[in-house]
Tab-separated table of C-alpha atoms in Angstrom:
chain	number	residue	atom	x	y	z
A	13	UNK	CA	266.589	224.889	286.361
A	14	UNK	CA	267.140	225.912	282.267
A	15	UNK	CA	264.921	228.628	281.436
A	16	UNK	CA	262.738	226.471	279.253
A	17	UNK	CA	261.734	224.257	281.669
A	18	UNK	CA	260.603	227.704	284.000
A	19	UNK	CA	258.607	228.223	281.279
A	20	UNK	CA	256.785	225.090	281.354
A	21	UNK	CA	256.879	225.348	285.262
A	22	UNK	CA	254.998	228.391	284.981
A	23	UNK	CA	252.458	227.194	282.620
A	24	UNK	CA	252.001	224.059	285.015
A	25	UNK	CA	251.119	226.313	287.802
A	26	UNK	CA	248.906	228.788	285.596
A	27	UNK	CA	246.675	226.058	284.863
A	28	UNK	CA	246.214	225.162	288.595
A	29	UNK	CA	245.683	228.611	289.928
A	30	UNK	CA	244.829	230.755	286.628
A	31	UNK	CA	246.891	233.606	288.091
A	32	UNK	CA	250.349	234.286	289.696
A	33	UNK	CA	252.793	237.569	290.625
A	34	UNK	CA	256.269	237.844	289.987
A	35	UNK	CA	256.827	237.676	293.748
A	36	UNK	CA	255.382	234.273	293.758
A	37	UNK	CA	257.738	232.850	290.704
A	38	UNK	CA	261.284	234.563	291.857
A	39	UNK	CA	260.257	233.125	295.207
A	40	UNK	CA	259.860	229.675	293.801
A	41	UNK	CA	262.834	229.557	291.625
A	42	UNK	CA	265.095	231.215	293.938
A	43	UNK	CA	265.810	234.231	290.703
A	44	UNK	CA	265.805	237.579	290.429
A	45	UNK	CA	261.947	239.707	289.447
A	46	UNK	CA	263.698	241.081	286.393
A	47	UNK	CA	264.226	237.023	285.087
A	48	UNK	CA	260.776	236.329	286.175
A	49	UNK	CA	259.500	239.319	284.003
A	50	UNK	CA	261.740	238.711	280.917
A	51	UNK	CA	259.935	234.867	281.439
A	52	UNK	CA	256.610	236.439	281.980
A	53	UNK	CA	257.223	238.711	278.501
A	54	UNK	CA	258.316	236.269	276.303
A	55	UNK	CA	255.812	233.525	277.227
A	56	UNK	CA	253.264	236.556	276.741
A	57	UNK	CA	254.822	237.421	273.302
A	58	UNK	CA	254.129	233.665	272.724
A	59	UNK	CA	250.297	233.815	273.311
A	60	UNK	CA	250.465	231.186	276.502
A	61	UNK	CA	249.503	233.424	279.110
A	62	UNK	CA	248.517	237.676	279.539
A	63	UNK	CA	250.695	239.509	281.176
A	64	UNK	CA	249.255	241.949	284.576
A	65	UNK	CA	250.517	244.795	286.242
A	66	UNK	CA	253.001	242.422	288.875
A	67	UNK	CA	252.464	239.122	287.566
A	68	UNK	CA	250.403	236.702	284.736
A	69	UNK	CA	246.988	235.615	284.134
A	70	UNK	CA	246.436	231.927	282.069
A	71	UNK	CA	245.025	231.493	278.892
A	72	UNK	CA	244.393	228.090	279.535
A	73	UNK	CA	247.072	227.415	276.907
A	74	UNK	CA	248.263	223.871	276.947
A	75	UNK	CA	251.379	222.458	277.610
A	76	UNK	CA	251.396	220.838	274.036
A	77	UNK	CA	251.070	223.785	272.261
A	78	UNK	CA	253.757	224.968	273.541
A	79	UNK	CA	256.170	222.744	272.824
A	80	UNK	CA	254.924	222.819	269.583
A	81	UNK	CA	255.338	226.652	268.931
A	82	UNK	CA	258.796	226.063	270.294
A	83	UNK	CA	259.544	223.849	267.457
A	84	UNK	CA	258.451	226.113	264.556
A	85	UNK	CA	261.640	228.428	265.692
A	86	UNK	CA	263.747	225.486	264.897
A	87	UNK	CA	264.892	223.216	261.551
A	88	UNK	CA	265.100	226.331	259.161
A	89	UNK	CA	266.851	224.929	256.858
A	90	UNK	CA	264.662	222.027	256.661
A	91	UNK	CA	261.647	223.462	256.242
A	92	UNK	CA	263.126	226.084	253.347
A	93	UNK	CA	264.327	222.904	251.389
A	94	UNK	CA	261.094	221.763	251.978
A	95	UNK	CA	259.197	224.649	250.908
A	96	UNK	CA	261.257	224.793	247.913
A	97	UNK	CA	260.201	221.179	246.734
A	98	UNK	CA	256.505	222.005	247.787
A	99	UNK	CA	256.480	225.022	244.949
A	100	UNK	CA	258.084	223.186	242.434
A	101	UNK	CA	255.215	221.155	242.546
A	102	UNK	CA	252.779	224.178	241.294
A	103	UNK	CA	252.088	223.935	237.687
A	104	UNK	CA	251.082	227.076	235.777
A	105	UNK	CA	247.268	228.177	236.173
A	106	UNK	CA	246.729	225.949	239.233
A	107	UNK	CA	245.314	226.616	242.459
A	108	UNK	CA	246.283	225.945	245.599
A	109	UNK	CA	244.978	225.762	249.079
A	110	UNK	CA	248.187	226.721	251.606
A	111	UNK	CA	247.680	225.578	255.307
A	112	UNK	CA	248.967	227.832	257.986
A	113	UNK	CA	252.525	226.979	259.791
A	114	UNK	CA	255.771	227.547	259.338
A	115	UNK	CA	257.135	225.378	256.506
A	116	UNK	CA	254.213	226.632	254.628
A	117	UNK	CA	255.038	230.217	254.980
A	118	UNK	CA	258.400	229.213	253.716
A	119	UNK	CA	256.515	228.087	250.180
A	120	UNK	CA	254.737	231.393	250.385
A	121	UNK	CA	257.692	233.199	250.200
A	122	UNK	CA	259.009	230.904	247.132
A	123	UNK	CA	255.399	231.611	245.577
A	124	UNK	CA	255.556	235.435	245.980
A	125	UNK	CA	259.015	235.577	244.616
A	126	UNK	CA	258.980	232.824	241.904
A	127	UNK	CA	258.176	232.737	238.475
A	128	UNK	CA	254.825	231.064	238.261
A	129	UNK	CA	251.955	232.241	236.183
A	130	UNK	CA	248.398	232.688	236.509
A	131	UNK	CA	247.924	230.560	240.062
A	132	UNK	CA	245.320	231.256	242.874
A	133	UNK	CA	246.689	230.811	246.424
A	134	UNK	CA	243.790	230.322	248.890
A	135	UNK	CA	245.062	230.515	252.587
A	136	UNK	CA	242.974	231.229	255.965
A	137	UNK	CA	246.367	232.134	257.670
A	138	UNK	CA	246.352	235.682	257.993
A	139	UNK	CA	250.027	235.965	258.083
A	140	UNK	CA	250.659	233.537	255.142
A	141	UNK	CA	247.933	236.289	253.123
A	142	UNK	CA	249.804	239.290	254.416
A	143	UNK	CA	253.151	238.070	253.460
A	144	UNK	CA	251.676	237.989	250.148
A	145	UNK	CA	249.326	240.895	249.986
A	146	UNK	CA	251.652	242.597	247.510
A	147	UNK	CA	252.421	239.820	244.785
A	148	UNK	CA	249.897	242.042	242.603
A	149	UNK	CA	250.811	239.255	239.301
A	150	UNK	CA	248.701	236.160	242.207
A	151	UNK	CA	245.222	235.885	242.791
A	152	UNK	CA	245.316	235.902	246.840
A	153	UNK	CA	242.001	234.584	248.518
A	154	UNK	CA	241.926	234.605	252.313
A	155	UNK	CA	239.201	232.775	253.886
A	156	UNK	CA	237.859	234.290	257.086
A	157	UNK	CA	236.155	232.749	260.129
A	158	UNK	CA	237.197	232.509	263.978
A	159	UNK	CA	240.675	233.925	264.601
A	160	UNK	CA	243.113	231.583	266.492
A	161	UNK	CA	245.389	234.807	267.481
A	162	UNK	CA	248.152	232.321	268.364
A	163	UNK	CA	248.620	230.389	264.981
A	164	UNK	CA	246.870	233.130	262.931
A	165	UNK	CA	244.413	230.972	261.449
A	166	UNK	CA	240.740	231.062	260.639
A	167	UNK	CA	238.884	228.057	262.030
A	168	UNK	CA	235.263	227.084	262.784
A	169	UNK	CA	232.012	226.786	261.047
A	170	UNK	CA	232.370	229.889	258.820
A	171	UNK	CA	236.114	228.812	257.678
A	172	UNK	CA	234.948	224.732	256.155
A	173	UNK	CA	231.826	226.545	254.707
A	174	UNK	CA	233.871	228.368	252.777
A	175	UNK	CA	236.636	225.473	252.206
A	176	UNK	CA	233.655	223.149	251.191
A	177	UNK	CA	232.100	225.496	248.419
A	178	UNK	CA	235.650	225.494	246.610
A	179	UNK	CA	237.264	222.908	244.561
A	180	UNK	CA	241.643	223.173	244.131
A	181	UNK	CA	243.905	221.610	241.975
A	182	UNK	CA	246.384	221.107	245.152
A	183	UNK	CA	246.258	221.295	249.008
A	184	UNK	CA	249.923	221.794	250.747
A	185	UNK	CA	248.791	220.838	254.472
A	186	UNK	CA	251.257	221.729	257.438
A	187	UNK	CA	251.789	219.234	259.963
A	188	UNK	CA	252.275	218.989	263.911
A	189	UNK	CA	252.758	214.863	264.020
A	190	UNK	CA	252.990	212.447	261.712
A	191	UNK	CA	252.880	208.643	262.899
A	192	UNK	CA	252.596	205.114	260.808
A	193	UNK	CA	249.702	203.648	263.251
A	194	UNK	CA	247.906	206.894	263.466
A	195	UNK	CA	248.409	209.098	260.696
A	196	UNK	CA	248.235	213.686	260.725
A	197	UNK	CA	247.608	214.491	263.935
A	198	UNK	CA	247.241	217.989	265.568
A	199	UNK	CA	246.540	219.474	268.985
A	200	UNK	CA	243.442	221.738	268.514
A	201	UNK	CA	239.993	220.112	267.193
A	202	UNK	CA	238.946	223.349	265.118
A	203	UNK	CA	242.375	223.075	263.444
A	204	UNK	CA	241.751	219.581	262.639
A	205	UNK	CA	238.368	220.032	260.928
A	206	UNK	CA	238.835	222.727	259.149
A	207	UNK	CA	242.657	220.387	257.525
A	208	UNK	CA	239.743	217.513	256.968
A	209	UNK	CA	237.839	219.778	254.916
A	210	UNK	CA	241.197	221.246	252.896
A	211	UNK	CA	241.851	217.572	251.904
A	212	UNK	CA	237.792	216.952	250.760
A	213	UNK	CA	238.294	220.301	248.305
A	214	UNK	CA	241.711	219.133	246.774
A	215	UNK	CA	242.326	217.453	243.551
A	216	UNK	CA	245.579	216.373	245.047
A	217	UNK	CA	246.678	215.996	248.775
A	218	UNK	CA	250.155	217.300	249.773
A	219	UNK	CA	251.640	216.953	253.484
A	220	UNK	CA	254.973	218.960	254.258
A	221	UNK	CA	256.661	218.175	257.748
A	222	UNK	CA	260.052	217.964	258.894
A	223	UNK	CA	261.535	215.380	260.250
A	224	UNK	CA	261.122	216.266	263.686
A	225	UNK	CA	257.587	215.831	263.119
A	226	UNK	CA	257.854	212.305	262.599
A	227	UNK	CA	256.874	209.289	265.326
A	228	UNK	CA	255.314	211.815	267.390
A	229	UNK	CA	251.147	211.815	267.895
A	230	UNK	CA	248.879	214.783	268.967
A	231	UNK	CA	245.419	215.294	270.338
A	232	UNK	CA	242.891	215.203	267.475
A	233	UNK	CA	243.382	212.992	264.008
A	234	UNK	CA	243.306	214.514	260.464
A	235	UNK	CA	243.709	211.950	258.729
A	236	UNK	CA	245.426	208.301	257.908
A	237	UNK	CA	248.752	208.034	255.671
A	238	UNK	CA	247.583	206.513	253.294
A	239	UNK	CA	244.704	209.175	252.332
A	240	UNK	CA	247.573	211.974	251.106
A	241	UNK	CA	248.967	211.468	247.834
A	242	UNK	CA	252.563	213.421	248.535
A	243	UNK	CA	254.471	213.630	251.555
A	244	UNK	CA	257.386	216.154	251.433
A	245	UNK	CA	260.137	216.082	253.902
A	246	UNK	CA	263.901	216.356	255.050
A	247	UNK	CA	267.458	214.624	254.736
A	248	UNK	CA	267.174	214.070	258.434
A	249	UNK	CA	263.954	211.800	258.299
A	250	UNK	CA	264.417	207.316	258.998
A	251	UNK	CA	265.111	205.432	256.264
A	252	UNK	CA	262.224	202.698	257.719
A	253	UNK	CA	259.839	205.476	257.962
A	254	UNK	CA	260.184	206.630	254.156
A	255	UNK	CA	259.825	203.032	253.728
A	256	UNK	CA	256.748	202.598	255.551
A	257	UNK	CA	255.045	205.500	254.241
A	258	UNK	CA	255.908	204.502	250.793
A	259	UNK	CA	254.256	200.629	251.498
A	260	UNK	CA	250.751	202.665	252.020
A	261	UNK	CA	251.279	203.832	248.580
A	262	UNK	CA	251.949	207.467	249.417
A	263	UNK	CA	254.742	209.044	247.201
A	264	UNK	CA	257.996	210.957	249.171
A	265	UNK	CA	259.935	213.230	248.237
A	266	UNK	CA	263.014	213.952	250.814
A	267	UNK	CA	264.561	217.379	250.315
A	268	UNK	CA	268.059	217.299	250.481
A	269	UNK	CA	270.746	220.026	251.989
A	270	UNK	CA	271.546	222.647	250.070
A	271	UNK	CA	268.531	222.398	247.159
């Protein structure tokens, strides 16, 4: 068995009996305690389960979510073309509203060291803020509410308050699935409200994903296709998809290699 799929082994069995030792696990997979705790550690690291003195407790993290957090780790290059793209769609003395994930964290980091003047970034991912903390030349606002330690994102009632009493020139939204039939889709409900209330406050509605993210549906529904104006992707995404997208009269822009 690859270590990945121990990982999701362990999950399985966390969410069945909420707690296990290391005894138990190295038993079951026939390895050694010191594989079982370098598992244990890393899925900890991960936010999917607390680690105890001889085993793990759950954090009734889902299976989904996992996969998921696995994927941020992966298409660098794609998301950095991407990102790049996204910021050369800010126009002097705009403001934008930056969604937490991973491709946007990339167009933070094109932000903080670019050339723009006089833009407002508004962000309720605490990383995505603290990457930019010390861009002194950018108005930084970080919107507060419930913490989702995991993603690092403020969610909840206190967090689309806050979204709904502002008005942006642009919105770059991050995205976990993106499907013809069903539109921006995401695992976690909060998440999901608190994107719907992004897109209300924005002038205009960007969507960066990778192509990875593409054909693939989650939990809870942001939004239709056709309700985002741009949808910025990679070299690697379907021909029929672009054309799809671009038949509900959303505009794409596919980042290439290298750009």
């Amino acid at each position: 068995m690859l270590t990945e799929e121990r990982k999701r082994a362990i999950l399985d069995i966390l969410q069945e009996k909420m707690s296990v030792s290391v005894g138990e696990l190295s038993d079951l997979f026939n390895v050694s305690d010191v594989t079982i705790r370098k598992i244990l550690n890393e899925l900890d690291n991960y936010g999917f389960l607390k680690r105890t003195r001889g085993g793990a407790v759950s954090l009734a993290t889902s299976i989904r979510e996992f996969e998921e957090k696995e994927k941020e780790a992966k298409n660098t290059a794609e998301k950095k073309a991407i990102a790049k793209k996204a910021y050369e769609q800010i126009e002097d003395g705009e403001t934008a509203f930056i969604d937490a994930g991973s491709t946007t964290l990339e167009l933070i980091r094109f932000i903080k060291n670019g050339n723009k003047r006089n833009i407002v970034v508004i962000t309720n991912a605490i990383n995505l803020a603290v990457e930019m903390v010390d861009a002194e030349d950018i108005d930084l606002i970080l919107i507060g509410g419930n913490v989702r330690h995991r993603i690092l994102s403020c969610v909840g009632g206190l967090t689309e308050r806050a979204i709904e009493s502002l008005y942006f020139d642009k919105v770059f939204l991050g995205a976990n699935c993106i499907d013809i039939e069903h539109g921006v889709t995401t695992p976690n409900t909060y998440e999901a409200q608190v994107k719907q209330q992004m897109l209300k406050s924005a002038k205009q509605k960007i969507v960066l994903a990778d192509s990875s993210k593409f054909n693939e549906t989650s939990l809870v529904k942001v939004c239709p296709i056709e309700s985002i104006d741009l949808l910025i992707t990679d070299w690697n995404i379907q021909t029929e998809y672009i054309k799809q997208i671009r038949e509900l009269g959303v505009t794409v822009i596919v980042a290439e290699p290298g750009e």
